Coordinates of C-alpha atoms and ligand atoms in Angstrom, one line a residue:
M1 CA 90.0 63.4 -58.6
P2 CA 90.5 62.5 -62.3
A3 CA 88.4 59.5 -63.6
R4 CA 91.2 58.2 -65.7
L5 CA 95.0 58.2 -65.3
S6 CA 95.5 59.9 -68.7
E7 CA 93.3 62.9 -67.5
A8 CA 95.5 63.2 -64.5
F9 CA 98.5 64.6 -66.6
I10 CA 96.8 67.2 -68.7
N11 CA 99.0 70.2 -67.8
H12 CA 100.9 68.0 -65.6
P13 CA 104.4 66.5 -65.7
V14 CA 104.7 64.3 -68.8
H15 CA 104.7 60.6 -68.1
L16 CA 107.0 58.7 -70.4
N17 CA 106.0 55.4 -68.9
Q18 CA 104.2 54.3 -65.9
N19 CA 106.7 55.2 -63.3
H20 CA 108.7 58.2 -64.8
V21 CA 107.6 61.8 -64.9
D22 CA 109.4 64.9 -66.5
F23 CA 109.5 67.1 -63.2
N24 CA 110.8 70.1 -65.1
S25 CA 107.3 70.6 -66.9
A26 CA 105.4 70.3 -63.6
K27 CA 103.0 73.1 -62.8
E28 CA 101.2 71.2 -60.1
V29 CA 101.6 68.0 -58.3
P30 CA 99.6 65.2 -59.9
D31 CA 97.3 63.0 -57.8
S32 CA 99.7 60.1 -58.1
Y33 CA 102.3 62.1 -56.3
T34 CA 100.1 63.7 -53.6
W35 CA 100.9 62.6 -50.1
P36 CA 99.0 63.8 -46.9
P37 CA 100.5 67.3 -45.6
I38 CA 103.9 66.7 -44.3
H39 CA 105.0 69.9 -42.7
D40 CA 102.5 70.0 -39.8
D41 CA 104.8 68.1 -37.6
S42 CA 107.7 70.5 -37.9
S43 CA 109.1 71.9 -34.6
P44 CA 111.3 74.8 -33.4
A45 CA 114.2 72.2 -33.7
D46 CA 113.9 72.7 -37.5
Y47 CA 115.4 76.1 -37.1
G48 CA 118.2 75.0 -34.8
Y49 CA 117.3 77.1 -31.7
D50 CA 118.1 74.4 -29.3
V51 CA 121.6 72.8 -29.2
D52 CA 120.1 69.6 -27.8
S53 CA 117.7 69.2 -30.6
S54 CA 120.2 69.7 -33.4
V55 CA 122.1 67.0 -35.0
P56 CA 125.7 67.0 -33.7
V57 CA 128.5 68.4 -35.8
I58 CA 131.9 66.7 -35.0
D59 CA 135.1 68.1 -36.2
L60 CA 137.4 65.2 -37.0
S61 CA 140.5 67.2 -36.3
D62 CA 139.8 67.5 -32.6
P63 CA 141.8 65.3 -30.3
I64 CA 141.0 61.7 -30.8
S65 CA 139.6 61.1 -27.3
S66 CA 137.3 64.0 -27.8
V67 CA 136.1 62.8 -31.2
K68 CA 135.4 59.2 -29.8
G69 CA 133.4 60.8 -27.0
Q70 CA 131.4 63.0 -29.3
I71 CA 130.9 59.9 -31.7
S72 CA 129.6 57.7 -28.9
H73 CA 127.2 60.3 -27.8
A74 CA 125.8 61.1 -31.3
C75 CA 125.5 57.4 -32.1
E76 CA 123.7 56.5 -28.9
S77 CA 121.3 59.3 -29.0
W78 CA 120.9 60.3 -32.5
G79 CA 122.2 57.7 -35.0
V80 CA 123.3 60.5 -37.1
F81 CA 125.9 63.3 -37.1
Q82 CA 127.8 65.7 -39.5
I83 CA 131.5 65.8 -39.9
T84 CA 133.8 68.5 -40.8
N85 CA 137.6 68.4 -41.4
H86 CA 137.1 64.7 -42.9
G87 CA 139.8 65.0 -45.4
V88 CA 137.7 64.5 -48.6
P89 CA 138.9 67.3 -50.9
T90 CA 136.4 70.0 -51.5
D91 CA 137.1 70.1 -55.2
L92 CA 136.2 66.4 -55.5
L93 CA 132.9 67.2 -53.6
E94 CA 132.2 69.9 -56.2
K95 CA 133.1 67.7 -59.1
V96 CA 130.7 65.1 -57.9
Q97 CA 128.0 67.7 -57.7
T98 CA 128.7 68.9 -61.1
E99 CA 128.7 65.4 -62.6
G100 CA 125.4 64.6 -60.7
K101 CA 123.7 67.7 -62.1
R102 CA 125.0 67.0 -65.6
L103 CA 123.3 63.5 -65.3
F104 CA 120.0 64.5 -63.9
S105 CA 119.7 67.5 -66.3
L106 CA 119.7 65.1 -69.3
P107 CA 116.2 64.6 -71.2
L108 CA 114.3 61.9 -69.5
Q109 CA 114.3 59.7 -72.7
Q110 CA 118.2 59.7 -72.5
K111 CA 118.2 58.9 -68.8
L112 CA 115.7 56.0 -69.5
K113 CA 118.4 54.5 -71.8
A114 CA 120.5 53.7 -68.5
A115 CA 117.4 52.5 -66.6
R116 CA 118.0 50.1 -63.7
A117 CA 117.0 46.6 -64.7
P118 CA 114.0 45.3 -62.7
D119 CA 116.3 42.8 -60.9
G120 CA 119.4 45.1 -61.2
I121 CA 121.1 47.4 -58.7
S122 CA 122.9 49.9 -60.9
G123 CA 121.4 52.5 -63.1
Y124 CA 118.6 55.2 -63.4
G125 CA 115.3 54.9 -61.7
V126 CA 112.6 56.0 -59.3
A127 CA 113.1 55.4 -55.5
R128 CA 113.4 51.6 -55.0
I129 CA 111.2 51.8 -52.0
S130 CA 108.3 53.2 -54.2
S131 CA 106.7 49.8 -54.3
F132 CA 105.9 50.1 -50.7
F133 CA 103.8 53.2 -51.1
P134 CA 100.7 53.9 -53.0
K135 CA 102.0 57.4 -53.9
L136 CA 105.0 58.3 -56.0
M137 CA 108.0 60.2 -54.7
W138 CA 109.3 63.6 -56.1
S139 CA 112.8 62.3 -56.9
E140 CA 114.9 60.3 -59.2
G141 CA 118.0 58.4 -58.5
F142 CA 121.1 56.8 -60.1
T143 CA 122.8 53.9 -58.4
I144 CA 126.4 52.8 -59.0
A145 CA 127.5 49.4 -57.7
G146 CA 130.9 48.5 -59.2
S147 CA 131.8 50.2 -62.5
A148 CA 129.6 52.9 -63.7
V149 CA 131.0 52.5 -67.3
D150 CA 128.1 50.4 -68.8
H151 CA 125.4 52.8 -67.7
A152 CA 127.3 56.1 -68.3
R153 CA 128.1 54.9 -71.8
K154 CA 124.4 54.8 -72.4
L155 CA 124.0 58.3 -71.1
W156 CA 126.8 59.9 -72.9
P157 CA 128.1 57.6 -75.7
Q158 CA 131.0 59.9 -76.5
D159 CA 131.6 61.5 -73.2
Y160 CA 131.2 59.2 -70.3
I161 CA 134.9 59.1 -69.0
N162 CA 134.9 62.0 -66.8
F163 CA 131.8 60.9 -65.1
C164 CA 133.2 57.5 -64.4
E165 CA 136.6 58.8 -63.2
V166 CA 135.0 61.4 -60.8
M167 CA 132.7 58.7 -59.3
E168 CA 135.6 56.1 -59.0
E169 CA 137.7 58.7 -57.2
Y170 CA 134.9 59.6 -54.9
E171 CA 134.1 56.0 -54.1
K172 CA 137.8 55.5 -53.1
E173 CA 137.8 58.3 -50.9
M174 CA 134.4 57.3 -49.3
K175 CA 135.7 53.7 -48.6
L176 CA 138.7 55.1 -46.8
L177 CA 136.7 57.5 -44.8
A178 CA 134.1 54.9 -44.0
G179 CA 136.8 52.5 -42.7
R180 CA 138.1 55.3 -40.4
L181 CA 134.7 56.1 -39.1
M182 CA 134.0 52.4 -38.4
W183 CA 136.9 52.2 -36.2
L184 CA 136.0 55.4 -34.3
M185 CA 132.6 54.0 -33.8
L186 CA 133.8 50.7 -32.8
G187 CA 136.6 52.0 -30.8
S188 CA 134.1 54.1 -28.7
L189 CA 132.4 50.7 -28.0
G190 CA 135.4 49.2 -26.8
I191 CA 136.0 47.0 -29.9
N192 CA 139.4 46.6 -31.4
K193 CA 140.9 45.0 -34.4
E194 CA 141.2 41.5 -32.8
D195 CA 137.4 41.4 -32.3
L196 CA 136.6 41.9 -35.9
Q197 CA 138.2 39.3 -38.1
W198 CA 136.4 40.3 -41.3
A199 CA 138.1 43.8 -41.2
G200 CA 141.2 42.0 -42.5
P201 CA 144.7 41.5 -41.0
E202 CA 145.4 45.3 -40.7
G203 CA 141.9 46.3 -40.0
K204 CA 141.5 48.0 -43.3
F205 CA 138.1 46.7 -44.2
K206 CA 139.7 45.9 -47.6
D207 CA 136.8 43.6 -48.7
S208 CA 134.1 45.8 -47.5
C209 CA 131.3 46.6 -50.1
G210 CA 129.8 49.9 -51.1
A211 CA 127.4 51.6 -53.5
L212 CA 126.8 55.2 -54.5
Q213 CA 123.3 56.5 -54.7
L214 CA 122.8 59.9 -56.5
N215 CA 119.5 61.4 -55.6
S216 CA 117.8 64.4 -57.5
Y217 CA 115.0 66.3 -56.0
P218 CA 113.7 68.8 -58.4
A219 CA 112.0 72.0 -57.2
C220 CA 108.3 71.2 -56.5
P221 CA 105.2 73.4 -57.1
D222 CA 103.4 72.1 -53.8
P223 CA 106.2 70.8 -51.5
D224 CA 103.9 70.3 -48.5
R225 CA 102.1 67.5 -50.4
A226 CA 105.0 65.9 -52.1
M227 CA 107.6 63.4 -50.6
G228 CA 111.2 63.5 -51.9
L229 CA 112.2 60.0 -50.3
A230 CA 109.9 58.3 -47.7
A231 CA 111.0 57.5 -44.2
H232 CA 113.4 54.6 -44.1
T233 CA 116.5 53.3 -42.4
D234 CA 119.5 52.1 -44.6
S235 CA 120.5 48.5 -44.7
T236 CA 124.3 49.6 -44.3
L237 CA 126.8 49.6 -41.5
L238 CA 126.9 53.2 -42.1
T239 CA 126.1 55.7 -44.9
V240 CA 128.0 58.9 -45.7
L241 CA 125.9 61.5 -47.3
Y242 CA 126.9 64.6 -49.2
Q243 CA 124.1 67.1 -49.7
N244 CA 124.3 70.4 -51.8
S245 CA 123.5 73.7 -50.2
T246 CA 119.7 73.0 -50.2
S247 CA 118.2 71.4 -47.0
G248 CA 115.9 68.3 -47.3
L249 CA 117.2 65.5 -45.1
Q250 CA 115.2 65.1 -41.9
V251 CA 115.8 62.5 -39.1
T252 CA 113.7 61.4 -36.1
R253 CA 114.9 60.7 -32.6
D254 CA 113.1 57.9 -30.7
G255 CA 110.2 58.4 -32.9
G256 CA 109.8 62.0 -32.1
K257 CA 109.5 65.0 -34.4
W258 CA 111.3 65.4 -37.6
V259 CA 114.5 67.4 -37.3
T260 CA 116.2 68.9 -40.4
V261 CA 119.8 68.3 -41.0
P262 CA 121.1 71.8 -42.0
P263 CA 123.6 72.0 -44.9
I264 CA 127.0 73.0 -43.7
S265 CA 129.3 73.8 -46.6
G266 CA 131.9 71.1 -47.0
A267 CA 130.5 68.8 -44.2
L268 CA 129.3 65.3 -44.7
I269 CA 126.5 63.5 -42.9
V270 CA 127.0 60.0 -41.3
N271 CA 124.2 57.9 -40.5
I272 CA 124.0 54.5 -38.8
G273 CA 122.3 51.7 -40.8
D274 CA 120.7 48.4 -39.8
L275 CA 123.9 46.2 -39.9
L276 CA 125.7 48.4 -37.3
H277 CA 122.5 48.5 -35.2
I278 CA 122.9 44.6 -35.2
L279 CA 126.6 44.4 -34.7
S280 CA 126.3 46.8 -31.8
N281 CA 123.4 44.8 -30.4
G282 CA 121.2 47.9 -30.5
R283 CA 123.6 50.1 -28.7
Y284 CA 124.0 52.3 -31.9
P285 CA 120.5 52.3 -33.5
S286 CA 120.0 52.9 -37.2
V287 CA 118.2 56.3 -37.8
L288 CA 115.0 56.8 -39.5
H289 CA 115.2 59.4 -42.2
R290 CA 113.5 61.0 -45.1
A291 CA 113.9 63.7 -47.6
V292 CA 111.5 66.6 -48.2
V293 CA 111.4 68.9 -51.2
N294 CA 111.1 72.6 -51.7
R295 CA 109.5 75.1 -54.0
K296 CA 112.5 77.0 -55.3
C297 CA 115.5 74.9 -55.4
H298 CA 116.6 71.7 -56.9
R299 CA 118.4 69.5 -54.4
L300 CA 121.1 66.9 -55.0
S301 CA 122.4 64.3 -52.5
V302 CA 125.0 61.7 -52.9
A303 CA 124.9 58.6 -50.4
Y304 CA 127.8 56.3 -50.1
L305 CA 126.1 53.1 -48.8
Y306 CA 128.7 51.1 -46.9
G307 CA 128.5 47.5 -45.7
P308 CA 130.7 44.4 -44.9
P309 CA 131.8 41.9 -47.5
M310 CA 128.6 40.5 -48.9
H311 CA 128.8 37.0 -47.4
V312 CA 130.2 37.6 -44.0
Q313 CA 127.9 36.8 -41.1
I314 CA 127.0 39.9 -39.0
S315 CA 125.8 39.3 -35.5
P316 CA 125.9 41.2 -32.2
L317 CA 129.7 41.4 -31.1
S318 CA 130.3 39.1 -28.4
K319 CA 132.1 41.7 -26.2
L320 CA 128.7 43.6 -26.1
V321 CA 126.7 40.6 -25.1
N322 CA 126.4 39.2 -21.7
L323 CA 123.6 37.8 -19.3
N324 CA 122.3 41.2 -18.8
N325 CA 122.5 42.0 -22.5
P326 CA 121.5 38.9 -24.5
P327 CA 122.0 39.0 -28.3
L328 CA 119.0 40.7 -29.8
Y329 CA 119.5 39.8 -33.4
R330 CA 120.4 36.6 -35.2
S331 CA 123.3 36.6 -37.5
V332 CA 122.8 37.7 -41.2
T333 CA 124.8 38.5 -44.2
W334 CA 124.5 41.7 -46.0
S335 CA 123.4 39.9 -49.1
E336 CA 120.6 38.1 -47.2
Y337 CA 119.6 41.3 -45.4
L338 CA 119.3 43.3 -48.7
G339 CA 116.8 40.6 -49.8
T340 CA 114.9 40.8 -46.4
K341 CA 114.9 44.7 -46.8
A342 CA 113.5 44.6 -50.4
K343 CA 110.8 42.3 -49.1
H344 CA 109.9 43.7 -45.7
F345 CA 111.2 47.2 -46.0
N346 CA 110.9 49.0 -42.6
K347 CA 110.1 45.8 -40.8
A348 CA 113.4 44.1 -42.0
L349 CA 115.2 44.7 -38.6
S350 CA 112.4 43.3 -36.4
S351 CA 112.2 40.3 -38.7
V352 CA 115.8 39.3 -37.7
R353 CA 115.3 40.2 -34.1
L354 CA 115.7 37.2 -31.6
C355 CA 113.9 38.3 -28.5
A356 CA 111.1 40.7 -27.9
P357 CA 112.4 43.9 -25.9
L358 CA 111.2 44.0 -22.3
N359 CA 109.3 47.3 -23.0
G360 CA 107.5 45.7 -25.9
I361 CA 108.7 48.2 -28.3
I362 CA 109.9 46.7 -31.5
D363 CA 112.8 48.6 -33.2
V364 CA 111.9 51.0 -35.8
K365 CA 108.2 52.1 -35.8
D366 CA 106.9 52.9 -39.2
H367 CA 106.7 56.7 -39.3
N368 CA 105.5 56.9 -42.9
R369 CA 102.1 58.4 -42.9
V370 CA 101.1 56.8 -46.1
K371 CA 101.0 53.0 -45.5
V372 CA 100.0 50.1 -47.6
G373 CA 98.8 46.7 -46.5
Ligands
LIG401 C1 123.4 48.8 -51.4 C2 122.2 49.2 -51.3 C3 121.5 49.8 -50.2 C4 120.1 50.2 -50.8 C5 119.9 49.2 -51.8 C6 121.2 49.1 -52.5 O1 121.3 47.9 -53.2 C7 121.4 50.3 -53.5 C8 120.4 51.6 -53.0 C9 120.3 51.7 -51.6 C10 119.0 52.4 -51.2 C11 119.2 54.0 -51.2 C12 117.9 54.6 -50.8 C13 117.3 54.0 -49.6 C14 117.2 52.4 -49.8 C15 116.4 51.8 -48.7 C16 116.9 52.0 -51.0 O2 115.8 51.6 -51.3 O3 117.9 52.0 -51.9 C17 118.7 51.9 -49.8 C18 118.9 50.4 -49.9 C19 119.2 49.9 -48.5 O4 119.9 50.5 -47.6 O5 118.5 48.9 -48.2
AKG402 O1 118.7 62.8 -50.0 C1 118.8 62.6 -48.8 O2 119.1 63.5 -48.0 C2 118.7 61.3 -48.2 C3 119.1 60.2 -49.2 C4 119.0 58.8 -48.5 O3 118.4 58.7 -47.5 C5 119.5 57.6 -49.2 O4 120.0 57.8 -50.4 O5 119.5 56.6 -48.7
FE2_403 FE1 118.9 56.6 -46.7

């Protein structure tokens, strides 16, 4: 263990300031990035031998009644599924990947020009959840909430338009897809347009909010000891994730073993967030997930984080509540919940819980093996 911080980075990645490291020059993982070994809990499920222990794949071009049935099963038992034939053009997915790679391959000094402000949402930076852990994560991110122009102009003063156009087009497609997925999920719970006023007169979720999160996971000299993105749930209603051909996303089911979500060319991953967990009164639980890294390949993922209009009160839907199923959560706006998440992280959901469950188990257990506090 080095005695001083400066010694830790001799022959190690170059730290340009306290939190940013140039991963490309890394020959080994510095102590500040070293987590306890993470792959000792892998199972045969990682290799997809057993259908029941694989994340469901749903073909959205199947008959609607079949899709609803599959979605209901996936949401109740997994909280995550992959979709094919979703209608998002393949060439758009490719363009998003190209632009994402172009961004993260810029020199670190250039990326830092577009750094996220301490109290801001958009921009370049380390994983936001880093502050809850004593160790750093082997990843970098870029968040787009609203227009990307101001930050993109700092990255490429002459040449930012293509990036912005691609991200804008992608966000539009994601918003449409997320609205469609919402009705499939809600429909499978027996909820219709009259039950959800904030979806708007035609149920198009016109005022919903969303953000894009681009994640880059460089190849890592010691992947068993590094963490790409620590275990968390998203605060969203749902998240649509695009991952390139390199695996890394893992999910847990009922606090069990980590299961890898294998990359399927052209597919998108859908995961349930805390707000849908609340809205469905716990019927569709948010899924705990994390990203691991690997020795050989760089990995890129793009998450579309989808939520309701910021100031709409979200509470368990009255159709899902009765004497046997009392409301489990108090009402909360997305704006308030994001603040709660930023403060309490994986305990945010239990902090808005109304009554203790009969079995005494509180929502999401903290599965991160490195804990603080
Ligand atoms: C809309 C948002 C959800 C998010 C916080 C943010 O303002 C933008 C980034 C999102 C993200 C992505 C990685 C995991 C996560 C927990 C985080 O720290 O930043 C989520 C946030 C969230 O869902 O709470
Ligand atoms: O990169 C991944 O696979 C996961 C990303 C993620 O969980 C997020 O951005 O919220
Ligand atoms: Fe996530």
